[in-house]
PDB file of C-alpha atoms in Angstrom:
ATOM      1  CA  UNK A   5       2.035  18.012  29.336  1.00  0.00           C
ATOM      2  CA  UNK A   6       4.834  18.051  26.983  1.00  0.00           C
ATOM      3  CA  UNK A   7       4.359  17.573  22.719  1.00  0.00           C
ATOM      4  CA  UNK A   8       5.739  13.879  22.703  1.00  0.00           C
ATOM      5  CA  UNK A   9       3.712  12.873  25.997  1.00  0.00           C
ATOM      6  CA  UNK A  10       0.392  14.869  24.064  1.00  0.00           C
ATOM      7  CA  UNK A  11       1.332  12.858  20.810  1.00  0.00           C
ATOM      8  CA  UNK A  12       1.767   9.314  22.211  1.00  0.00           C
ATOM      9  CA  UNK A  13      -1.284   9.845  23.702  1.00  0.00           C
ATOM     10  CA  UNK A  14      -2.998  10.976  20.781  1.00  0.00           C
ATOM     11  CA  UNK A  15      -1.750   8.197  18.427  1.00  0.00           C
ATOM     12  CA  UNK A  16      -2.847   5.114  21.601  1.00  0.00           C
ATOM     13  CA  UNK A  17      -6.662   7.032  21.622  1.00  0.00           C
ATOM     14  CA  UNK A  18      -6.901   6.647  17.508  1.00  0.00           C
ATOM     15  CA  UNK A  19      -5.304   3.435  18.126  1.00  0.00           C
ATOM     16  CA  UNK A  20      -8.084   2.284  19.951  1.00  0.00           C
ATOM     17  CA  UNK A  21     -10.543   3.166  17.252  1.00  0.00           C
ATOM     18  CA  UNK A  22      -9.193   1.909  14.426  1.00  0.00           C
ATOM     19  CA  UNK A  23      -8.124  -1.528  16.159  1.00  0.00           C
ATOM     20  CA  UNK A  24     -12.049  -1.767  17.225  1.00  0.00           C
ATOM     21  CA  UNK A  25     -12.411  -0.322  13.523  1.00  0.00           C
ATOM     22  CA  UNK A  26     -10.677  -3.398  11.995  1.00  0.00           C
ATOM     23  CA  UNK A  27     -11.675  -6.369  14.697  1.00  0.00           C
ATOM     24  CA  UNK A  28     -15.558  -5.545  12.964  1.00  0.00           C
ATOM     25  CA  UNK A  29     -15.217  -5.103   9.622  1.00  0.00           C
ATOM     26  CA  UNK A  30     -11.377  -7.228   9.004  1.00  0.00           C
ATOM     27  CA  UNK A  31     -10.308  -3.915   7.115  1.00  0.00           C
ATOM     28  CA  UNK A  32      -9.275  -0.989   7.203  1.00  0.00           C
ATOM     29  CA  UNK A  33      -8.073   0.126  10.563  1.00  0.00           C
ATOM     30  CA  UNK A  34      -4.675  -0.200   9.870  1.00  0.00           C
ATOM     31  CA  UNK A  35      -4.300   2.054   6.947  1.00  0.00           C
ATOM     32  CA  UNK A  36      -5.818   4.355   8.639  1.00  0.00           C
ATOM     33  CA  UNK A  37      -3.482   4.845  11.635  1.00  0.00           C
ATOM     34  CA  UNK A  38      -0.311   4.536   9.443  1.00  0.00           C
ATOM     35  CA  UNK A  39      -1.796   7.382   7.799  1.00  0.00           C
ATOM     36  CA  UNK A  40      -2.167   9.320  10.605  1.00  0.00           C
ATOM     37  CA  UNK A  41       0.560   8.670  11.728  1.00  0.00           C
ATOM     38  CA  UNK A  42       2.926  11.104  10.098  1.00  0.00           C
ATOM     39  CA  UNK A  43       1.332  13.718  11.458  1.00  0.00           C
ATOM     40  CA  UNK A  44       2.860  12.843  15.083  1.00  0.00           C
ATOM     41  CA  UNK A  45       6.078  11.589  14.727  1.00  0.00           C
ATOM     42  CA  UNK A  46       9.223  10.922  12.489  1.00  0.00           C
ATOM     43  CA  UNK A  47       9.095   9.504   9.223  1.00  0.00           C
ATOM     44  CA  UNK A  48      12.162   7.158  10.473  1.00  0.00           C
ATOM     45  CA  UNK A  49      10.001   5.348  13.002  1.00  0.00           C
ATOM     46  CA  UNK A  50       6.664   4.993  11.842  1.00  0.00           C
ATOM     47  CA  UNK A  51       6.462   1.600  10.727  1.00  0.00           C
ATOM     48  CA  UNK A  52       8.700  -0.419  13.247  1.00  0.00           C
ATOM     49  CA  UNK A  53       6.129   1.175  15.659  1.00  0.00           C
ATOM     50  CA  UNK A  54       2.488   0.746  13.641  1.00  0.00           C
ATOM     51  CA  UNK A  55       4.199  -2.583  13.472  1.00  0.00           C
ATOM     52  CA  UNK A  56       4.148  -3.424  16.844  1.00  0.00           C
ATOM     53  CA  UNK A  57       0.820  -1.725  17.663  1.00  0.00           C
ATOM     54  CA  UNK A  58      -0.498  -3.777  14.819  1.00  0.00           C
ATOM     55  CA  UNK A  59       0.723  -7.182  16.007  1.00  0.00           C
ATOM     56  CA  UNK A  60      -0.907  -6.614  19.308  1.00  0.00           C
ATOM     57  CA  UNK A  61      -3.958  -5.537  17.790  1.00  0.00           C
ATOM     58  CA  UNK A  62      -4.332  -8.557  15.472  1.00  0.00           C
ATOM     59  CA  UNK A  63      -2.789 -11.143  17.877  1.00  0.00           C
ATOM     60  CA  UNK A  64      -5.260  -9.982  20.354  1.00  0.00           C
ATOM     61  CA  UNK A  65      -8.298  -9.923  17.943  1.00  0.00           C
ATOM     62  CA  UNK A  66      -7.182 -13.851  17.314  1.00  0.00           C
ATOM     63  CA  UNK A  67      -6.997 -14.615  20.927  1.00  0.00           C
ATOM     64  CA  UNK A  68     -10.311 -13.138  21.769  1.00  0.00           C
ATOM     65  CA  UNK A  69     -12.330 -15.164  18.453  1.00  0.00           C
ATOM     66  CA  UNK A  70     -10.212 -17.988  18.539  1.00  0.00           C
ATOM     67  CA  UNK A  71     -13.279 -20.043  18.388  1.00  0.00           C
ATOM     68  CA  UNK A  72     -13.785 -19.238  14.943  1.00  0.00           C
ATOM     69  CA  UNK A  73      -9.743 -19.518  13.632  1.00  0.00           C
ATOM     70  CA  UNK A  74      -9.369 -21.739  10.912  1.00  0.00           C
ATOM     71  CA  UNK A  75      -5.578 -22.840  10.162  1.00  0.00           C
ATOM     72  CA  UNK A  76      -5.723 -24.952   6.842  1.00  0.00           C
ATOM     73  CA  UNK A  77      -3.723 -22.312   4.489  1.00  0.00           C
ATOM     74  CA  UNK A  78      -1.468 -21.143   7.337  1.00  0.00           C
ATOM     75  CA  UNK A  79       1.653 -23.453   5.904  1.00  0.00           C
ATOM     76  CA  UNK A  80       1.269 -21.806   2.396  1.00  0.00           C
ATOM     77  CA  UNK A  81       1.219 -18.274   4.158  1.00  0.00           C
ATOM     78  CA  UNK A  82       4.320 -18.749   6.656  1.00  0.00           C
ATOM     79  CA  UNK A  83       6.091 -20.240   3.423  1.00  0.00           C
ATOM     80  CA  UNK A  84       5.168 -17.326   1.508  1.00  0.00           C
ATOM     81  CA  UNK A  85       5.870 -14.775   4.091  1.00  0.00           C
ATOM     82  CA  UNK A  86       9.551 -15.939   4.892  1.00  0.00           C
ATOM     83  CA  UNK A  87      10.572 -15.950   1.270  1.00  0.00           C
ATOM     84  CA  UNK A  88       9.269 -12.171   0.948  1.00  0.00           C
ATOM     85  CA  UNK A  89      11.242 -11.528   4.285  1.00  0.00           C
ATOM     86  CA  UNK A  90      14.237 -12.357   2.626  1.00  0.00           C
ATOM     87  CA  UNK A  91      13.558 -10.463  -0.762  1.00  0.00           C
ATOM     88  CA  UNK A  92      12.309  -6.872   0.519  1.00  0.00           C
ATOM     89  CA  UNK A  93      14.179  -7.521   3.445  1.00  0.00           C
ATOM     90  CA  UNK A  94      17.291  -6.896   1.835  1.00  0.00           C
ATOM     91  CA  UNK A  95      15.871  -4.176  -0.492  1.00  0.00           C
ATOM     92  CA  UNK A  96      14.263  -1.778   2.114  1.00  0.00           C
ATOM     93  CA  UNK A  97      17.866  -1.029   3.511  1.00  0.00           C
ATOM     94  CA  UNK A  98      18.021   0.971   0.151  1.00  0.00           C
ATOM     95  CA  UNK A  99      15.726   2.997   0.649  1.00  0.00           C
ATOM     96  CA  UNK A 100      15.467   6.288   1.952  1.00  0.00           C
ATOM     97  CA  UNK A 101      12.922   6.534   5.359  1.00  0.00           C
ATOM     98  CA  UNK A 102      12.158  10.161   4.657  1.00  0.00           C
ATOM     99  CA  UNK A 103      10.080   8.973   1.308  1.00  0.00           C
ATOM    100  CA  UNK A 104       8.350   6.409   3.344  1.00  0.00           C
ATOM    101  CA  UNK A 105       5.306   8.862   4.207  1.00  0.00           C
ATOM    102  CA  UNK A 106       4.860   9.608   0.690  1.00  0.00           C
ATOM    103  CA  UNK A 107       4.918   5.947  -0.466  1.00  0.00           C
ATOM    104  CA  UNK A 108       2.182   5.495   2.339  1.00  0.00           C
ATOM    105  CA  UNK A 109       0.319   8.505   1.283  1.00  0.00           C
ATOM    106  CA  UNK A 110       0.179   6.612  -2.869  1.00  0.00           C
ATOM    107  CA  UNK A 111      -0.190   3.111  -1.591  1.00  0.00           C
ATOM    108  CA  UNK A 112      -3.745   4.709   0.384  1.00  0.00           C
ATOM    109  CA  UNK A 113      -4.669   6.557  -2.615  1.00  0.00           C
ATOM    110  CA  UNK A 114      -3.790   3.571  -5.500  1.00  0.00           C
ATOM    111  CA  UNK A 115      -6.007   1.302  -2.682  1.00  0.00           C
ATOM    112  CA  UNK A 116      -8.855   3.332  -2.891  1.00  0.00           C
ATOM    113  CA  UNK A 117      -9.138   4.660  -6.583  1.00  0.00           C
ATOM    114  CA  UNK A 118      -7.386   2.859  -9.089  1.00  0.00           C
ATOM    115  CA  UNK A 119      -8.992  -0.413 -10.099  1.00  0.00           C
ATOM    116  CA  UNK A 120      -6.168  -1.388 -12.097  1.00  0.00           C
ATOM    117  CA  UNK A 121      -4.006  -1.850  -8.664  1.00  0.00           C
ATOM    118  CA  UNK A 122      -6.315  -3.203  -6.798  1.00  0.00           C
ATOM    119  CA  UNK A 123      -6.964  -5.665  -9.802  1.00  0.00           C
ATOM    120  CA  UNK A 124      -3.100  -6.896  -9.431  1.00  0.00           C
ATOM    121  CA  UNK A 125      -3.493  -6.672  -5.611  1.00  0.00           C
ATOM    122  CA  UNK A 126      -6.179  -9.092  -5.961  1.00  0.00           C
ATOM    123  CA  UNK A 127      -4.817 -11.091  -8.951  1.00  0.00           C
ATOM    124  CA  UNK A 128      -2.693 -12.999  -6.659  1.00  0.00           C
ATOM    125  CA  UNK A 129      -5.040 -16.588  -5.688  1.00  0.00           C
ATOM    126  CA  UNK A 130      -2.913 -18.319  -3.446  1.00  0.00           C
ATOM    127  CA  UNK A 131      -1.686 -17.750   0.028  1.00  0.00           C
ATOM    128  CA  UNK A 132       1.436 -17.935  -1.043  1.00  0.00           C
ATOM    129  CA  UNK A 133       1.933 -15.504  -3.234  1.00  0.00           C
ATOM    130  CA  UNK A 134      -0.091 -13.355  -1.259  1.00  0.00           C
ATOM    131  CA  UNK A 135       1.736 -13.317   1.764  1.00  0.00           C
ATOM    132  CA  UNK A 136       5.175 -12.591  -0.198  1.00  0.00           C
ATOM    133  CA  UNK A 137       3.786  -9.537  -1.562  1.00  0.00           C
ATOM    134  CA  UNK A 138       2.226  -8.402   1.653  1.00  0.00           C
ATOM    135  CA  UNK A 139       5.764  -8.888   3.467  1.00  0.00           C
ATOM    136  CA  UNK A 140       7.156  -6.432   1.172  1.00  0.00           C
ATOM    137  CA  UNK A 141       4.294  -3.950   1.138  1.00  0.00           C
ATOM    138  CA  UNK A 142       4.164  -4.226   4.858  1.00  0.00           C
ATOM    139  CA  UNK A 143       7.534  -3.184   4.820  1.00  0.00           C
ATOM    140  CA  UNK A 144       7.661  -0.474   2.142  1.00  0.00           C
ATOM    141  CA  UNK A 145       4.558   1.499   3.885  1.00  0.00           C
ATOM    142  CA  UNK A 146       3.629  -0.369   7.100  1.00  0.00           C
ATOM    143  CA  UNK A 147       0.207  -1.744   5.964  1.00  0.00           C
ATOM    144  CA  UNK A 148      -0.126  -4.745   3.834  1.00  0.00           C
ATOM    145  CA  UNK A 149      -3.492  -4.693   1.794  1.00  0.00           C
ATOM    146  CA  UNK A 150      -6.781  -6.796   1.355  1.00  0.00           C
ATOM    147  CA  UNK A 151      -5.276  -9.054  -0.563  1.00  0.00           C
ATOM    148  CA  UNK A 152      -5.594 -12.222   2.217  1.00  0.00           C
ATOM    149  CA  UNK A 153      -8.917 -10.306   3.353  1.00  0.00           C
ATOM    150  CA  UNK A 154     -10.177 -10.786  -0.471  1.00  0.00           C
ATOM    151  CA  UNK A 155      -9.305 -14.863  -0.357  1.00  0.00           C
ATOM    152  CA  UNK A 156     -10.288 -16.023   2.594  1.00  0.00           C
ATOM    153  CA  UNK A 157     -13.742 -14.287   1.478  1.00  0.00           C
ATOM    154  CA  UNK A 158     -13.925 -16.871  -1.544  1.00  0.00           C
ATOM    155  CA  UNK A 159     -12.744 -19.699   1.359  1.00  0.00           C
ATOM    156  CA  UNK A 160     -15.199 -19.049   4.026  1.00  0.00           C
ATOM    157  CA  UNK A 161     -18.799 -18.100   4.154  1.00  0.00           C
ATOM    158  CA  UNK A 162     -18.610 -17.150   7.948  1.00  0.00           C
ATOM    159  CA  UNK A 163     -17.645 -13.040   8.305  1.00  0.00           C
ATOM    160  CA  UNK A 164     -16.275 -13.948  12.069  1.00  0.00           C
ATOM    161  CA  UNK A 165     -13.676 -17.213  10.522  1.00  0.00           C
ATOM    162  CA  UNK A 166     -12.734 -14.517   7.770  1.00  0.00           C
ATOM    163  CA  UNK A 167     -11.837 -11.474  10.306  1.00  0.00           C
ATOM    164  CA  UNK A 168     -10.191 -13.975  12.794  1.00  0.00           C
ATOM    165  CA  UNK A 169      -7.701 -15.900  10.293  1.00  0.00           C
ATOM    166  CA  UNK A 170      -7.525 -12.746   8.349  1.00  0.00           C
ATOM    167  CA  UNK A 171      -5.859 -11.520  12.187  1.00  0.00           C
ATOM    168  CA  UNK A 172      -3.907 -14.564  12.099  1.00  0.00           C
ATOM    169  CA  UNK A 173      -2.540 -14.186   8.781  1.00  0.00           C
ATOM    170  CA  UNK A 174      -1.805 -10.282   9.818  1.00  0.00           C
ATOM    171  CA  UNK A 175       0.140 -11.209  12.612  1.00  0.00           C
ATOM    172  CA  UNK A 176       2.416 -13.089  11.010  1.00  0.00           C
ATOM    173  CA  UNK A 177       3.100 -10.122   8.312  1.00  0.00           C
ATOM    174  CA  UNK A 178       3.571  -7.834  11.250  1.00  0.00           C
ATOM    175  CA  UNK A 179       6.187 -10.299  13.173  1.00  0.00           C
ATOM    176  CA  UNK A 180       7.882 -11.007  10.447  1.00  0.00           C
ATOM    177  CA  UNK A 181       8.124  -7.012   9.443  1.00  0.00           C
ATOM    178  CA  UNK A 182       9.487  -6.368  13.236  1.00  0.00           C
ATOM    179  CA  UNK A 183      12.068  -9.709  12.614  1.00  0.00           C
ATOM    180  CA  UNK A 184      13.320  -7.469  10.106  1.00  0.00           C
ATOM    181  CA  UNK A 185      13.433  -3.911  10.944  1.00  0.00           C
ATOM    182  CA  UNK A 186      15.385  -5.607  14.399  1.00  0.00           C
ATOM    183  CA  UNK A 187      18.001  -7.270  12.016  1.00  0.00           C
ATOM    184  CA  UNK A 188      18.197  -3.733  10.631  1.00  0.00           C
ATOM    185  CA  UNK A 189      18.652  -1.984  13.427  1.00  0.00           C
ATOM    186  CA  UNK A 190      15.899  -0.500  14.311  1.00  0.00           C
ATOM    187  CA  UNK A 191      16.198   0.359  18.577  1.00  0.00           C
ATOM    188  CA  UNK A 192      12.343  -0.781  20.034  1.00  0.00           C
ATOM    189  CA  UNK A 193      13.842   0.286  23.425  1.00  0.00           C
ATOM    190  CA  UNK A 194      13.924   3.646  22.434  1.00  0.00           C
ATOM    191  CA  UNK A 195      10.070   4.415  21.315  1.00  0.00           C
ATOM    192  CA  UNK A 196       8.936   1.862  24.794  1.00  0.00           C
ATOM    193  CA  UNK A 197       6.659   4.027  25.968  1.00  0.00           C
ATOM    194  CA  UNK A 198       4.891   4.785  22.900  1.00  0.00           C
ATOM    195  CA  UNK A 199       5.162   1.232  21.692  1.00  0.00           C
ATOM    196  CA  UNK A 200       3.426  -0.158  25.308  1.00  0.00           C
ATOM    197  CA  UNK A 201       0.639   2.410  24.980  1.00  0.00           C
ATOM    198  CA  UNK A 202      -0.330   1.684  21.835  1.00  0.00           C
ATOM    199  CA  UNK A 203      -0.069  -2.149  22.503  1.00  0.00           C
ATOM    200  CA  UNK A 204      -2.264  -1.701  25.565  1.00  0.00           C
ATOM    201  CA  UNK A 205      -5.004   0.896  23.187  1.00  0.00           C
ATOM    202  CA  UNK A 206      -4.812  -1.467  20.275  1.00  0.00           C
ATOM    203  CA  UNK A 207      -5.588  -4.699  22.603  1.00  0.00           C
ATOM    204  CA  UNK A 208      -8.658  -2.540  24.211  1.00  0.00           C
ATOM    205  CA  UNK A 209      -9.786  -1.634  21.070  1.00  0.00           C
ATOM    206  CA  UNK A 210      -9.825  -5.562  19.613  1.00  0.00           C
ATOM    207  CA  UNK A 211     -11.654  -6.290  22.862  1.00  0.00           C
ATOM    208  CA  UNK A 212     -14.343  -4.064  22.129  1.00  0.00           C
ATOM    209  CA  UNK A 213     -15.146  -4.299  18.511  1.00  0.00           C
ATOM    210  CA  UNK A 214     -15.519  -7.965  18.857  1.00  0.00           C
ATOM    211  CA  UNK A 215     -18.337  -7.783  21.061  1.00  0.00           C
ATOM    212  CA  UNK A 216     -19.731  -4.890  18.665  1.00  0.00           C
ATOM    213  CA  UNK A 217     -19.196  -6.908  15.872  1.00  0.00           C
ATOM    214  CA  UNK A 218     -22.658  -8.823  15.964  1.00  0.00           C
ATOM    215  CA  UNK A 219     -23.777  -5.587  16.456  1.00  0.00           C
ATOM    216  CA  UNK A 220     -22.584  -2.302  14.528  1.00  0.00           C
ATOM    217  CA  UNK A 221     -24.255  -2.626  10.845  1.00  0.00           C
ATOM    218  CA  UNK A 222     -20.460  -2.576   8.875  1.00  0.00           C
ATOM    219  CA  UNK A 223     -21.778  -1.504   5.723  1.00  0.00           C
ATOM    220  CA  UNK A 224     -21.697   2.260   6.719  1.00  0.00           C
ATOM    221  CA  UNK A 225     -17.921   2.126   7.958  1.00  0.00           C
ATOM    222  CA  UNK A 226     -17.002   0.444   4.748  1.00  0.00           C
ATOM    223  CA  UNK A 227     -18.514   3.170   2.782  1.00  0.00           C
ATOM    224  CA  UNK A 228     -16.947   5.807   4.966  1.00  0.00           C
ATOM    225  CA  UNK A 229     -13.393   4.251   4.970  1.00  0.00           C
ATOM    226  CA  UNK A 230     -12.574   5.424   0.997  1.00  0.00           C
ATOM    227  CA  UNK A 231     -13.097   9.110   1.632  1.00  0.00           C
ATOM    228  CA  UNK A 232     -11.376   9.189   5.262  1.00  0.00           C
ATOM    229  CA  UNK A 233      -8.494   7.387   3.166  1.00  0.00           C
ATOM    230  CA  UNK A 234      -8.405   9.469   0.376  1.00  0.00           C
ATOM    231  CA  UNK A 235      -8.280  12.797   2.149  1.00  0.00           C
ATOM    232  CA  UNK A 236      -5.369  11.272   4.726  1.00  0.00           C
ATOM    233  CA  UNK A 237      -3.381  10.393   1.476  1.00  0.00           C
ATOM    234  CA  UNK A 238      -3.591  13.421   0.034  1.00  0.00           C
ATOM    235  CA  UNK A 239      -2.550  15.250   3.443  1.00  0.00           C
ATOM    236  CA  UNK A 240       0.357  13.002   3.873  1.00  0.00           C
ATOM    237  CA  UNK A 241       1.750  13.299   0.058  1.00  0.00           C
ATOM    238  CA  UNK A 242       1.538  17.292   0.366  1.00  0.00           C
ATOM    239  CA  UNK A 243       3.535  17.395   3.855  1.00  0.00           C
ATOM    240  CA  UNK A 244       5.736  14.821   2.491  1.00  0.00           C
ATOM    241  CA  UNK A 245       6.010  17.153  -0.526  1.00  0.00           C
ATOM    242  CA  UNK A 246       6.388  20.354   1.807  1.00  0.00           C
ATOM    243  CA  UNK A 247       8.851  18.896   4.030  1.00  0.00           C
ATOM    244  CA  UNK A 248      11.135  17.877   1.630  1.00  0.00           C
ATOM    245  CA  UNK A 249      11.279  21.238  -0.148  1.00  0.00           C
ATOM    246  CA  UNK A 250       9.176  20.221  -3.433  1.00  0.00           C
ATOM    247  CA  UNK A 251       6.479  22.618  -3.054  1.00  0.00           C
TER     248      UNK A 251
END
């Protein structure tokens, strides 16, 4: 088995898990493949591709609890999220893709540890706003945040309408985020294989955490998530650091 063939198949399996990860406790997951994710392939493609392994994961997790879906902010949120296409949009091409692990590896770390960000992450108390910020976050370092996670919380009482429209709301960020990187440039032909077999992991792993949902406690994978996180981070800032000659 060749190193690519080993990786892809590495990055679908962890796939899996987190996807089943986030479809029980609406959090989490995400972050923590894009910050694994450096460790198997090129700085340069890591986000188109946890893009599109992240819309399948989230479209399927809507598709398979669309009995609990609420749509009455979704107007607010596509409103929000085209404006911040347009913004970051034309500010990512500025940027250089070989710092994009390291911004991934401070965005985990901020996330988890500094109450000051996530007090501005969380400032923000209307879908509009919210999704603007998470288009450009999602495009800066792949993931976009809590932020939608933390509102619908305040909207809903029901954990199962929160994780479902939070999905909802998540798949738009990621389409929107692949819209982009396309207009860029960006060749999804080229990374197929990877891209289907994380597609195909991420779907499985929606599947299954929604049946587990009613029954995996989530209180012990929330408290787990913030140290898993923190050590990825600091992994990814010290290659990142390595790599580009710093240390």
């Amino acid at each position: 088995m060749n190193t690519q063939l080993f990786n892809d198949i590495a990055l679908s399996v962890i796939n899996f898990i987190t996807s089943g990860v986030t479809a029980i406790t609406g959090v989490g997951g995400g972050i923590v493949l894009i910050g694994i994710m450096p460790m198997f392939m090129a700085a340069s493609i890591i986000i188109p591709v946890h893009g599109a392994s992240q819309l399948a994961s989230n479209a399927s997790r809507v598709w398979f609890g669309w009995q609990d879906l609420r749509l009455d902010y979704m107007k607010e949120f596509l409103i929000g999220a085209v404006c911040g296409a347009i913004v970051f949009g034309v500010a990512v091409r500025f940027v250089s893709l070989e710092l994009i692990p390291l911004f991934i590896g401070i965005y985990i770390l901020l996330m988890q540890w500094s109450k000051t960000f996530d007090r501005l992450l969380k400032r923000a108390n209307n879908f509009y706003t919210i999704a603007f910020i998470q288009i450009g976050t999602g495009l800066f370092v792949g993931v976009s945040g809590p932020m939608s996670i933390a509102l619908l919380n305040k909207k809903y009482d029901n954990n199962n309408t929160v994780v479902t429209t939070g999905a909802l709301m998540a798949t738009i960020i990621h389409s929107t985020k692949l819209i982009v990187y396309g207009i860029l440039g960006f060749s999804f032909l080229a990374y197929w294989r990877v891209i289907v077999m994380m597609v195909v992991f991420a779907t499985l792993g929606s599947w299954v955490g929604v049946r587990l949902r009613h029954i995996i406690p989530i209180h012990w994978l929330k408290a787990l998530l913030p140290w898993s996180l923190t050590l990825i981070g600091i992994k990814i800032i010290y290659d990142t650091a390595v790599k580009l000659g710093w240390i």
